[in-house]
mmCIF file of N, CA and C in Angstrom:
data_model
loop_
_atom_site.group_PDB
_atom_site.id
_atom_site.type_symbol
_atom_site.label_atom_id
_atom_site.label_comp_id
_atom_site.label_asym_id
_atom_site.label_seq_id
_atom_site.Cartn_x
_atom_site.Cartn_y
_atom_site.Cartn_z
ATOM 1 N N UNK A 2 58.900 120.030 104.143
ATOM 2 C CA UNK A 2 59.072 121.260 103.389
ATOM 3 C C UNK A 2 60.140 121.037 102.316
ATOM 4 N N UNK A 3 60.138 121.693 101.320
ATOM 5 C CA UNK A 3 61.169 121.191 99.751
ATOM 6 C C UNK A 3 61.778 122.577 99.794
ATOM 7 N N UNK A 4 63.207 122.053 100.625
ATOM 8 C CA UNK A 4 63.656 123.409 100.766
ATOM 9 C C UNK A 4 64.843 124.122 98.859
ATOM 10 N N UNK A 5 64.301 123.098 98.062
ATOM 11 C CA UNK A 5 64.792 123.299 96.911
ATOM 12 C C UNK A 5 64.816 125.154 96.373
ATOM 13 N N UNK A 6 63.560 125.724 96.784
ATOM 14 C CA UNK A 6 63.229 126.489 96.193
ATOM 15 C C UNK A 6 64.207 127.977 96.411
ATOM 16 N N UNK A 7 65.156 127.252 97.855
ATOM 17 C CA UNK A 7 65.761 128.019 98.500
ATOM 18 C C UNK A 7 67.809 128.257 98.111
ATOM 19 N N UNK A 8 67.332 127.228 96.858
ATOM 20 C CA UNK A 8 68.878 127.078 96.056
ATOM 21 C C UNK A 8 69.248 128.000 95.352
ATOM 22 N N UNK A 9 70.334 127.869 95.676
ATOM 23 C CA UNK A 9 70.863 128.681 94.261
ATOM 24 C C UNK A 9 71.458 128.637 92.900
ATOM 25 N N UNK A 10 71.434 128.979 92.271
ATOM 26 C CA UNK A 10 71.420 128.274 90.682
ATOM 27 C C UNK A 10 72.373 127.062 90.289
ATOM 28 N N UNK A 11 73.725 127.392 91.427
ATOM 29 C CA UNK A 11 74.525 126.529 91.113
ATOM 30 C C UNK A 11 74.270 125.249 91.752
ATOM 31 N N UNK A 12 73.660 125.467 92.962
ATOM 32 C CA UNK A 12 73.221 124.137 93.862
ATOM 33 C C UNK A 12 72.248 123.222 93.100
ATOM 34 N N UNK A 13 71.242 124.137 92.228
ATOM 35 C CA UNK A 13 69.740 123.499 91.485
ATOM 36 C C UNK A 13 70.328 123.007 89.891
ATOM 37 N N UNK A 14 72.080 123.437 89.378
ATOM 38 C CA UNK A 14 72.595 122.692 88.474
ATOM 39 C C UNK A 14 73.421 121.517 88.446
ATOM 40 N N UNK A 15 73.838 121.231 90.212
ATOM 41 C CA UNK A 15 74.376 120.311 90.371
ATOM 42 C C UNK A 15 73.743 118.878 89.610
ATOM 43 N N UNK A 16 74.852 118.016 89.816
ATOM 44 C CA UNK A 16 74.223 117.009 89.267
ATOM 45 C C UNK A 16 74.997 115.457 89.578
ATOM 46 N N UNK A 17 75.038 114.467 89.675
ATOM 47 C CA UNK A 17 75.471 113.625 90.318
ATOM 48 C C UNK A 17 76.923 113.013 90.147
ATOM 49 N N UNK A 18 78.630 113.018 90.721
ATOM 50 C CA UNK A 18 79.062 112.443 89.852
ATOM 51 C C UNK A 18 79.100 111.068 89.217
ATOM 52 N N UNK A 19 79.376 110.566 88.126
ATOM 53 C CA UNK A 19 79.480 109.263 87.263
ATOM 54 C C UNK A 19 80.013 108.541 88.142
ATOM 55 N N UNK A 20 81.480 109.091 88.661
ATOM 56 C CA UNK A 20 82.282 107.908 89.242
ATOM 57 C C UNK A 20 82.131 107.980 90.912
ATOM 58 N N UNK A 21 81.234 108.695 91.302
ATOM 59 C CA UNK A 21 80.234 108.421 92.586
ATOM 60 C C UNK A 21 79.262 107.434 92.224
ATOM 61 N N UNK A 22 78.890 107.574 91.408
ATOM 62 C CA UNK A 22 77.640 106.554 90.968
ATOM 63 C C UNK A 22 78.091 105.363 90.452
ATOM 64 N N UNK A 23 79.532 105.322 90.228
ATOM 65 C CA UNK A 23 79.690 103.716 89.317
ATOM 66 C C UNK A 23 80.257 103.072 90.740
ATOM 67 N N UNK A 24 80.443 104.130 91.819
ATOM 68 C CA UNK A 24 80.429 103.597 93.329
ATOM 69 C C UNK A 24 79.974 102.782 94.108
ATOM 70 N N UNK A 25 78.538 103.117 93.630
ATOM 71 C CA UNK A 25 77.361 102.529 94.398
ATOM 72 C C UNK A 25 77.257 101.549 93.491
ATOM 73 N N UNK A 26 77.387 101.423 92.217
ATOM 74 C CA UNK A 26 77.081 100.008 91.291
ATOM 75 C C UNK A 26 77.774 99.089 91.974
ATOM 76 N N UNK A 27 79.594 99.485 91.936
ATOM 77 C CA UNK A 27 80.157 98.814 91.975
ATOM 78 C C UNK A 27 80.448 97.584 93.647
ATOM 79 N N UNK A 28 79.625 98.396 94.570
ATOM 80 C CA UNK A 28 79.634 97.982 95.808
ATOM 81 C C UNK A 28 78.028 96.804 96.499
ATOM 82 N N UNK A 29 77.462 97.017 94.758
ATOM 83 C CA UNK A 29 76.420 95.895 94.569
ATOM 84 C C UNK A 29 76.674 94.627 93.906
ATOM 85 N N UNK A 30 77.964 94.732 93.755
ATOM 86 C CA UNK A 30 78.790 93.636 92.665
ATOM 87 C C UNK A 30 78.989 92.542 93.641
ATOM 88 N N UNK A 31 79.647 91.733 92.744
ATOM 89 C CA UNK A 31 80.080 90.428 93.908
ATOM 90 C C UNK A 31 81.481 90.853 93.999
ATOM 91 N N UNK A 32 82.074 90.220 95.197
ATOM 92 C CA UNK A 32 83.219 90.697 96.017
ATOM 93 C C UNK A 32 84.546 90.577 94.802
ATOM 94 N N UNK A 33 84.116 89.625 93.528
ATOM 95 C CA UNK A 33 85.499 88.972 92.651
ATOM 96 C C UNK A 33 85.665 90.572 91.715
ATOM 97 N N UNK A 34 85.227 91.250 91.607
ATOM 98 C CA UNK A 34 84.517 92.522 90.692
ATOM 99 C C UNK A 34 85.536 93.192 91.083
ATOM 100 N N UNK A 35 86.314 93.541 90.191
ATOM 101 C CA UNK A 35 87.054 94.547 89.779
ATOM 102 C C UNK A 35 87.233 95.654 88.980
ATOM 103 N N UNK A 36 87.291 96.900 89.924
ATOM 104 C CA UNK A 36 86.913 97.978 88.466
ATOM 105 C C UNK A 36 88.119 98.698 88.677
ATOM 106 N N UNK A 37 88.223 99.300 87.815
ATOM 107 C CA UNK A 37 89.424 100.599 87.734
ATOM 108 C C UNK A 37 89.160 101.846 87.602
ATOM 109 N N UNK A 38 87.786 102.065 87.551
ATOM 110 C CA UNK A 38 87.102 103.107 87.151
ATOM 111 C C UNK A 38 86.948 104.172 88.423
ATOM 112 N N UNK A 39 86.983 103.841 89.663
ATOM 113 C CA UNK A 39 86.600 104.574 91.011
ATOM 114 C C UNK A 39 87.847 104.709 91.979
ATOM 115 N N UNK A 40 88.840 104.086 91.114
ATOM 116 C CA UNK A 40 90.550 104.073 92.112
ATOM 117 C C UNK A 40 89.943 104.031 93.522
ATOM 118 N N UNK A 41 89.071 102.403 93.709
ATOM 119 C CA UNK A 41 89.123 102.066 95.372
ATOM 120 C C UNK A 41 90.097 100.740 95.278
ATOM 121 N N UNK A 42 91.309 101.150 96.428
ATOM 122 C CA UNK A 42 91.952 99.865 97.052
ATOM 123 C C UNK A 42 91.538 98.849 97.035
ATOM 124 N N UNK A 43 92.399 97.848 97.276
ATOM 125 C CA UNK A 43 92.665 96.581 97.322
ATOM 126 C C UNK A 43 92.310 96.541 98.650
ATOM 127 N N UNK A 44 91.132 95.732 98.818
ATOM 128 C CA UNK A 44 91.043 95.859 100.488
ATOM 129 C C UNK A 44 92.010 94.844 101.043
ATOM 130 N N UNK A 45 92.491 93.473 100.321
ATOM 131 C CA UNK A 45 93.161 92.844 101.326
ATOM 132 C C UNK A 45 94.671 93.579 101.375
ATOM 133 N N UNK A 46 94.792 94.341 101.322
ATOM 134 C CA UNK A 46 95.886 95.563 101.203
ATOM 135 C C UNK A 46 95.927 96.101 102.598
ATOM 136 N N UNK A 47 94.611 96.383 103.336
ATOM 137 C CA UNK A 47 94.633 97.116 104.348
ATOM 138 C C UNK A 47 95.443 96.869 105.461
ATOM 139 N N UNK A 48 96.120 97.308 106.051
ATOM 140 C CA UNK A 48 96.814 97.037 107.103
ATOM 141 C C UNK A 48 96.197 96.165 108.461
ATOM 142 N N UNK A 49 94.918 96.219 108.656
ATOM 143 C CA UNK A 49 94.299 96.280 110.150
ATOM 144 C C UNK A 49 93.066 94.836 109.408
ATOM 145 N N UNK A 50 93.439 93.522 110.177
ATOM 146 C CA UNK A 50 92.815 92.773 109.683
ATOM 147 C C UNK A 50 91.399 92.788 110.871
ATOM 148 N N UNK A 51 91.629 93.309 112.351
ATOM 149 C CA UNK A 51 90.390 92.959 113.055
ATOM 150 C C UNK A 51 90.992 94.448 114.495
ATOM 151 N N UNK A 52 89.847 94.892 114.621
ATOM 152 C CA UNK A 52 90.077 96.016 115.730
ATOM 153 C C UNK A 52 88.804 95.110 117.275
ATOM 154 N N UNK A 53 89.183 95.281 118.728
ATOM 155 C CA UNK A 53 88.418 95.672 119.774
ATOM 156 C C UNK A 53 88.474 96.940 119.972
ATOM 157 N N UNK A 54 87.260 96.767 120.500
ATOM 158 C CA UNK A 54 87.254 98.642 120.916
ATOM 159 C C UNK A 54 86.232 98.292 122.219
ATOM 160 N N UNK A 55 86.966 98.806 123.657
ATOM 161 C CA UNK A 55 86.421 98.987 124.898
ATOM 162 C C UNK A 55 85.903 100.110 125.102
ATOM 163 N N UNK A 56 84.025 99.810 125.234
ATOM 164 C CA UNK A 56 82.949 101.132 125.413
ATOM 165 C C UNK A 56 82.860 101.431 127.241
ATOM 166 N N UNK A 57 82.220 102.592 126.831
ATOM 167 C CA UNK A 57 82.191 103.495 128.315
ATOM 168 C C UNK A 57 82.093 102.275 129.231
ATOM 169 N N UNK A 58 81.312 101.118 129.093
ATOM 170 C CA UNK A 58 80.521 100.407 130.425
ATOM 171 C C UNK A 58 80.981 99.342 130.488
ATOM 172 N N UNK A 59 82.555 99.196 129.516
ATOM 173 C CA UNK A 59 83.444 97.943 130.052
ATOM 174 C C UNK A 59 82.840 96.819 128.803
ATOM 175 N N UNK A 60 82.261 96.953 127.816
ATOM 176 C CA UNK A 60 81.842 95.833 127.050
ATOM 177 C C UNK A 60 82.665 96.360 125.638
ATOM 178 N N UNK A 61 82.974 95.054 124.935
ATOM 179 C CA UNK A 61 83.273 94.894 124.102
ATOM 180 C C UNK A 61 82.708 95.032 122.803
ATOM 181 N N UNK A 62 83.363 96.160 121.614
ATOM 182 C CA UNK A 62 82.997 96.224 120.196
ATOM 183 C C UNK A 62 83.881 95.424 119.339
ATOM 184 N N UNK A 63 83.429 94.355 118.683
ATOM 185 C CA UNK A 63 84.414 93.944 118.024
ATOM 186 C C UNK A 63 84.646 93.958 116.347
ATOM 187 N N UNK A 64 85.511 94.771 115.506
ATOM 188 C CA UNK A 64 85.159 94.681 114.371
ATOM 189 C C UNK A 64 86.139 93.447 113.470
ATOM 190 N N UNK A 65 85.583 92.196 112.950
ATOM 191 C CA UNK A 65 86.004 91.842 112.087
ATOM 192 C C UNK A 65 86.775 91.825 110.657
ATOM 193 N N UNK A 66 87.419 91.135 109.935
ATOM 194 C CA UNK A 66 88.064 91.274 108.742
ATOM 195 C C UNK A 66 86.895 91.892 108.040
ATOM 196 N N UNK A 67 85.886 91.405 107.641
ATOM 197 C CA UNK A 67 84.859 91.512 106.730
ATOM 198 C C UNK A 67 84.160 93.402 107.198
ATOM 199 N N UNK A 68 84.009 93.573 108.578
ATOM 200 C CA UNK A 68 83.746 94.855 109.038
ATOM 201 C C UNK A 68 84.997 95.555 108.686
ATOM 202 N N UNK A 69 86.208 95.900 108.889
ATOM 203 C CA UNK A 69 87.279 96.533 108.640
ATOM 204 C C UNK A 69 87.632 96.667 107.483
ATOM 205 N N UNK A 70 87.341 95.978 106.592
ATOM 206 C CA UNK A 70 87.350 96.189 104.827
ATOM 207 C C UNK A 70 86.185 97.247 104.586
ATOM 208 N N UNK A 71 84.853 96.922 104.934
ATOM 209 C CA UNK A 71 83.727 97.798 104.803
ATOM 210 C C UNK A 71 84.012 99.086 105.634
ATOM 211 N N UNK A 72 84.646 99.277 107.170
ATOM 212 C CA UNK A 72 84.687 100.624 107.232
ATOM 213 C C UNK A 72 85.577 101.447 106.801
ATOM 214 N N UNK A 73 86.951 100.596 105.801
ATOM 215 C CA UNK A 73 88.012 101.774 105.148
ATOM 216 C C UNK A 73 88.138 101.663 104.087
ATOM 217 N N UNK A 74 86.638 101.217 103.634
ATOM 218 C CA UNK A 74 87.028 101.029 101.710
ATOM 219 C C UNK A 74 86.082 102.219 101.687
ATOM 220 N N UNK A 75 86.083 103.576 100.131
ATOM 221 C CA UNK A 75 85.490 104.533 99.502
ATOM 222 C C UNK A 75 84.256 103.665 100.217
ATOM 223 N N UNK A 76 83.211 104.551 100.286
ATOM 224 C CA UNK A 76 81.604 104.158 100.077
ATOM 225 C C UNK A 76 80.685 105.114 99.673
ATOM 226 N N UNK A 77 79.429 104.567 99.270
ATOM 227 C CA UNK A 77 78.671 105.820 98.395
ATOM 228 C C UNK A 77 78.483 106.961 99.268
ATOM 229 N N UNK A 78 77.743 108.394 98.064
ATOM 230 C CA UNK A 78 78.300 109.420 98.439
ATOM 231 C C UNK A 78 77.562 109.876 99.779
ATOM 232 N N UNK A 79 76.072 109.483 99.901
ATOM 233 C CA UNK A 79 75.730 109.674 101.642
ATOM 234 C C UNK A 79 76.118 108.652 102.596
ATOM 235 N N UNK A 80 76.823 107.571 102.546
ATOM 236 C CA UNK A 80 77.652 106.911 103.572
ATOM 237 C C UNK A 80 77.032 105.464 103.366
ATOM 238 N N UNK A 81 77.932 104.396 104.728
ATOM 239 C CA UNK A 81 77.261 103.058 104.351
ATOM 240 C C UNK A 81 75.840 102.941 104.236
ATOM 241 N N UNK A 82 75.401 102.491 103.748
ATOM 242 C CA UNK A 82 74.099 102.293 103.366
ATOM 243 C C UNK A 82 73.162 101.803 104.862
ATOM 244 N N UNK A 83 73.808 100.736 105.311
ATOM 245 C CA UNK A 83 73.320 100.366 106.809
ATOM 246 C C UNK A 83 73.353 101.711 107.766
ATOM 247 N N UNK A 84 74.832 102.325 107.861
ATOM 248 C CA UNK A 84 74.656 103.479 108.732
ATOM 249 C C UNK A 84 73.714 104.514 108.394
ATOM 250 N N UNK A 85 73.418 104.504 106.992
ATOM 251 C CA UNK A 85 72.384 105.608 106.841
ATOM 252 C C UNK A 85 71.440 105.852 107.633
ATOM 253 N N UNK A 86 70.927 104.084 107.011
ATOM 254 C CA UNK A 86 69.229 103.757 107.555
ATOM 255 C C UNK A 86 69.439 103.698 109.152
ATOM 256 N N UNK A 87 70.451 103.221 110.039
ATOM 257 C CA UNK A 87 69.881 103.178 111.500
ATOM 258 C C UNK A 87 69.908 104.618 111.974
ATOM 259 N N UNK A 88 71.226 105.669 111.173
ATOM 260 C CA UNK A 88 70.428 107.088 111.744
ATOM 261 C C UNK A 88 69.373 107.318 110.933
ATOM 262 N N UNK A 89 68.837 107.193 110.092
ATOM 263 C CA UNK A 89 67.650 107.158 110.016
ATOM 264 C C UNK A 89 66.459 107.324 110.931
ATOM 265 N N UNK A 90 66.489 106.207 111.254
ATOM 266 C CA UNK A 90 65.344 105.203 111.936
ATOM 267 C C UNK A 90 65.736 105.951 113.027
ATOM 268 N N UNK A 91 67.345 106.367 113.836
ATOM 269 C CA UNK A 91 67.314 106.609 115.092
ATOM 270 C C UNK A 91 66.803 108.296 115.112
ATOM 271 N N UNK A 92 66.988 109.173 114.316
ATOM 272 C CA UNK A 92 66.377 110.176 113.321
ATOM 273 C C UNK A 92 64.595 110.400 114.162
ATOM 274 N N UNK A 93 63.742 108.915 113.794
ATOM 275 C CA UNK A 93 62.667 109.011 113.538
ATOM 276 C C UNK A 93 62.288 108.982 114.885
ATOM 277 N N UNK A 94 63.326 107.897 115.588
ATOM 278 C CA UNK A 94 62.348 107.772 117.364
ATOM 279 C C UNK A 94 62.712 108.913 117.772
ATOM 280 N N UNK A 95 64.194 109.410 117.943
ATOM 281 C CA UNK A 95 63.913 110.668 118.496
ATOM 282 C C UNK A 95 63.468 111.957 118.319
ATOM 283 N N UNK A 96 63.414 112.109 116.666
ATOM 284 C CA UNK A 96 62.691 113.542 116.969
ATOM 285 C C UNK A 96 61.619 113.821 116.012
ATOM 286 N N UNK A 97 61.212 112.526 115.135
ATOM 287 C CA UNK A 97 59.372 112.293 114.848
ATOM 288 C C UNK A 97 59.238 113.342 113.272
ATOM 289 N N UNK A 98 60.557 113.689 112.528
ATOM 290 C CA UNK A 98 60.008 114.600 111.671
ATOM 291 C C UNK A 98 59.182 114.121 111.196
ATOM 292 N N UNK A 99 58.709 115.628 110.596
ATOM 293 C CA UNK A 99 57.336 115.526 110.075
ATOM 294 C C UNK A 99 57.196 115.276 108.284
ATOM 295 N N UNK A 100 58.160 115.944 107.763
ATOM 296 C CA UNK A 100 58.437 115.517 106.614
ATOM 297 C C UNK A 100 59.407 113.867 106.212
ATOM 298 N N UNK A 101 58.931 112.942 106.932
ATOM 299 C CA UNK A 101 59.972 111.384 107.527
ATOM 300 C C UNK A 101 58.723 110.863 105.885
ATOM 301 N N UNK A 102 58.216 110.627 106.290
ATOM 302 C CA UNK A 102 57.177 109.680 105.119
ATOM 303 C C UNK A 102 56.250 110.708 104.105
ATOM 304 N N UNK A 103 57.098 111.948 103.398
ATOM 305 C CA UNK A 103 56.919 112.572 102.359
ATOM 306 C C UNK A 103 57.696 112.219 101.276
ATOM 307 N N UNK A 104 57.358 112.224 100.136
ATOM 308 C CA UNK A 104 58.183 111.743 98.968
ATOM 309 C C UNK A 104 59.909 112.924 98.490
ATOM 310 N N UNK A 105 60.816 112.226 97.989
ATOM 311 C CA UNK A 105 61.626 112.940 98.096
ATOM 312 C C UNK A 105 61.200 114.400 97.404
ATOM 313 N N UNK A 106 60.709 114.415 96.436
ATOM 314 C CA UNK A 106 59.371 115.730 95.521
ATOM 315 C C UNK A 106 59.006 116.942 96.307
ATOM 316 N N UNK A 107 58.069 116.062 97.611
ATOM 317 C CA UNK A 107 57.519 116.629 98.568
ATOM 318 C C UNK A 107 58.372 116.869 99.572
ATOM 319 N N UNK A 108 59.314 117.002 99.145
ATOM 320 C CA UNK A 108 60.364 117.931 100.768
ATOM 321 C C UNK A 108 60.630 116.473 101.634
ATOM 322 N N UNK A 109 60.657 115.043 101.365
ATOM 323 C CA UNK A 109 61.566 114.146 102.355
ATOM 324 C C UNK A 109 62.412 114.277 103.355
ATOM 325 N N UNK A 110 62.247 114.224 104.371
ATOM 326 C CA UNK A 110 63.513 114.696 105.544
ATOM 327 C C UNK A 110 64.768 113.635 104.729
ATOM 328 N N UNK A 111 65.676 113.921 104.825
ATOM 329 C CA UNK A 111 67.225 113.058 103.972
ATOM 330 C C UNK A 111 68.195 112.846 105.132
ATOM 331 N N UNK A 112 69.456 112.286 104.936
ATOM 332 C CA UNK A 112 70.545 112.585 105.634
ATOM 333 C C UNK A 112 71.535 111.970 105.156
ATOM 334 N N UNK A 113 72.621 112.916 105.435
ATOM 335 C CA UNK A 113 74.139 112.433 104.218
ATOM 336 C C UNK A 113 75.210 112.250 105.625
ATOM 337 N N UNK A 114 76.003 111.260 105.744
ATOM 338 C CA UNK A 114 76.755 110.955 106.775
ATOM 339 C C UNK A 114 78.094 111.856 105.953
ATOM 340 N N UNK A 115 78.766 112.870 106.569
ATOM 341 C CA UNK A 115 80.178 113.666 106.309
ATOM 342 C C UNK A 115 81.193 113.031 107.227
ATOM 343 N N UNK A 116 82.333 113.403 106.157
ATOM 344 C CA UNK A 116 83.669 112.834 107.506
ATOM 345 C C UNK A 116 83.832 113.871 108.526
ATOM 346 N N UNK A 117 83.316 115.146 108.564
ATOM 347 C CA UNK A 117 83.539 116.020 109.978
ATOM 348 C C UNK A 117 82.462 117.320 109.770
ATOM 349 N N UNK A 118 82.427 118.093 110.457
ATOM 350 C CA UNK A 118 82.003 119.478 110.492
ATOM 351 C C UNK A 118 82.166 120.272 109.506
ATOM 352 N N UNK A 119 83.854 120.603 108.966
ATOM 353 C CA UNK A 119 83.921 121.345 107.847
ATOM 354 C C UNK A 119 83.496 120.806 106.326
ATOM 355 N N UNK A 120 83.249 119.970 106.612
ATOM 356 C CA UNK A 120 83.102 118.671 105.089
ATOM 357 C C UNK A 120 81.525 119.442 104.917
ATOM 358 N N UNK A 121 80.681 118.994 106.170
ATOM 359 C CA UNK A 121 79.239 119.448 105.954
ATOM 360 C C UNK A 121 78.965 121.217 106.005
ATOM 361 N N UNK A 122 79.635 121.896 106.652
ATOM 362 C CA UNK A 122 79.782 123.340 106.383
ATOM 363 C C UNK A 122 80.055 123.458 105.101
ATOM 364 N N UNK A 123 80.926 123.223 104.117
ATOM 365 C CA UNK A 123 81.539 123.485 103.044
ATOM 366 C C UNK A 123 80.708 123.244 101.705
ATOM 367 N N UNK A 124 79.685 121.960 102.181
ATOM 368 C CA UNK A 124 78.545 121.304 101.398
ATOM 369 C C UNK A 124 77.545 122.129 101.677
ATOM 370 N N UNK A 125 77.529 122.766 102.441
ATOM 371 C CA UNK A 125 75.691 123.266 103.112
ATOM 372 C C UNK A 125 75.509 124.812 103.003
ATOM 373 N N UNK A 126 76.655 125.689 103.667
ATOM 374 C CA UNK A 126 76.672 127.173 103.441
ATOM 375 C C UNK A 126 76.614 127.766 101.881
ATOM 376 N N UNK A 127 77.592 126.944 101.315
ATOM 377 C CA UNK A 127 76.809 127.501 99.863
ATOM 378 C C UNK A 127 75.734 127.442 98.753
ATOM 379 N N UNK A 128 75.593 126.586 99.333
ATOM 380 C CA UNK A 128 73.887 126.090 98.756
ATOM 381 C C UNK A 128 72.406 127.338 98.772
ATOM 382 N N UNK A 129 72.166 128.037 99.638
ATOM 383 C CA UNK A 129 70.899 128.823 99.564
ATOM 384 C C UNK A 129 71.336 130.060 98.786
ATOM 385 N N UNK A 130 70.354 130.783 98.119
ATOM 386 C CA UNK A 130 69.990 131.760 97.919
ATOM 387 C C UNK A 130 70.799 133.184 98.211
ATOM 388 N N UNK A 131 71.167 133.800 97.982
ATOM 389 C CA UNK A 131 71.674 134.762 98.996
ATOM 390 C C UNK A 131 70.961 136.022 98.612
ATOM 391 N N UNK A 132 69.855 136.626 99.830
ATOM 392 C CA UNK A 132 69.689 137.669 98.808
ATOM 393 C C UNK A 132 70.428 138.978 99.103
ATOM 394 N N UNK A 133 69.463 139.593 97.787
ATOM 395 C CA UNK A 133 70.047 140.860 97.698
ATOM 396 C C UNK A 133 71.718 140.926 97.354
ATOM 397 N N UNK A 134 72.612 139.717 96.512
ATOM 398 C CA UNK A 134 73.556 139.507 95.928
ATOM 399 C C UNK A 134 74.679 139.752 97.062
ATOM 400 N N UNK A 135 74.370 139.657 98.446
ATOM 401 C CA UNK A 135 75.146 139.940 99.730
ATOM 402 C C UNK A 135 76.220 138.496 99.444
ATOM 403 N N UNK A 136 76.921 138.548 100.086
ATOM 404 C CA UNK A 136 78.473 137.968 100.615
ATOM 405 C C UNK A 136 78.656 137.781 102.056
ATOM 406 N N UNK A 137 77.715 138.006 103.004
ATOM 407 C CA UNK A 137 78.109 138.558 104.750
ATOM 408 C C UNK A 137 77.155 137.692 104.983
ATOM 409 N N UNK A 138 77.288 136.999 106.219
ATOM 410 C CA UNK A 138 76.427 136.185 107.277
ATOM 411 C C UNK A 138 76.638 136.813 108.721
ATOM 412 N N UNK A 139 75.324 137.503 109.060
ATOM 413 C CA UNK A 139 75.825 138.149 110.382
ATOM 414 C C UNK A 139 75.953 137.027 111.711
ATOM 415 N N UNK A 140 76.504 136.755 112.483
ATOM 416 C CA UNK A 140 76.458 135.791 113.313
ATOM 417 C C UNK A 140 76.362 136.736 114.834
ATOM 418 N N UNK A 141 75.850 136.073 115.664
ATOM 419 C CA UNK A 141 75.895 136.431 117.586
ATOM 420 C C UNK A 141 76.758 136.442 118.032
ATOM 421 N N UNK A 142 77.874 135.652 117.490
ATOM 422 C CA UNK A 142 79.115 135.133 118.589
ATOM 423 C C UNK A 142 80.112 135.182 117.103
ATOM 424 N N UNK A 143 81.607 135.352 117.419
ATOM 425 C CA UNK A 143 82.783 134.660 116.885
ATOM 426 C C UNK A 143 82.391 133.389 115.660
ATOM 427 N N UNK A 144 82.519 133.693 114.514
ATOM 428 C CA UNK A 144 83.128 132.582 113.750
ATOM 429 C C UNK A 144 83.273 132.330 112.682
ATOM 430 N N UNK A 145 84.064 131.556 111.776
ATOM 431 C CA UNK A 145 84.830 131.656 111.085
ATOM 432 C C UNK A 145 84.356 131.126 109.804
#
């Protein structure tokens, strides 16, 4: 379903930023590539050259120099590109949408990785329509 139709003027004038987009150029570059244009760090700057991390069942996650640069450097604006696609894909086994292999045109199911709850509230509640020029969301329960 192309829930476009359900925007509101300001959501359907948005438009992409430049230095989001010279983001994604710039993270197709080779590693010597230096820009000044997107104020991203110096990754060998980062403090944390290699993390373990002990999961529920006693086994080991281990992130490398090369992983630890990639998970605290800026990245494009729906998230790493790898993490996209495996929720993606994990997206598809578990719950089969139906709009998964429609063109983005045709209503594409999407997904944008946020740093928390209010990030994606803040992106998402103002986006539709409101009718009848209302301001109020009635809710069941408490919230804010």
């Amino acid at each position: 379903m192309n829930y476009a139709r359900f925007f509101n003027a300001v959501s359907k004038a948005r438009v992409a930023s430049p230095i989001r987009e010279l983001t994604a150029i710039q993270q197709r570059g080779p590693p010597t590539l230096i820009s000044l244009a997107s104020g991203m760090p110096n990754t060998d700057m980062f403090p944390f050259t290699q993390a373990s991390i002990t999961l529920p069942d006693d086994s080991q996650l281990h992130l490398d120099q090369k992983l630890i640069k990639r998970a605290l450097q800026y990245s494009q604006t729906p998230g790493i590109p790898e993490l996209v696609q495996w929720l993606k894909a994990l997206q598809v086994q578990l719950h089969s949408p139906p709009t998964y292999n429609l063109t983005p045109e045709q209503g594409q199911t999407d997904l944008c990785v946020t740093t928390g709850s209010q990030e994606a509230l803040s992106k998402t509640l103002p986006m539709p329509e409101v009718p009848y020029g209302a301001d109020y969301v009635i809710a069941s329960h408490h919230a804010y």
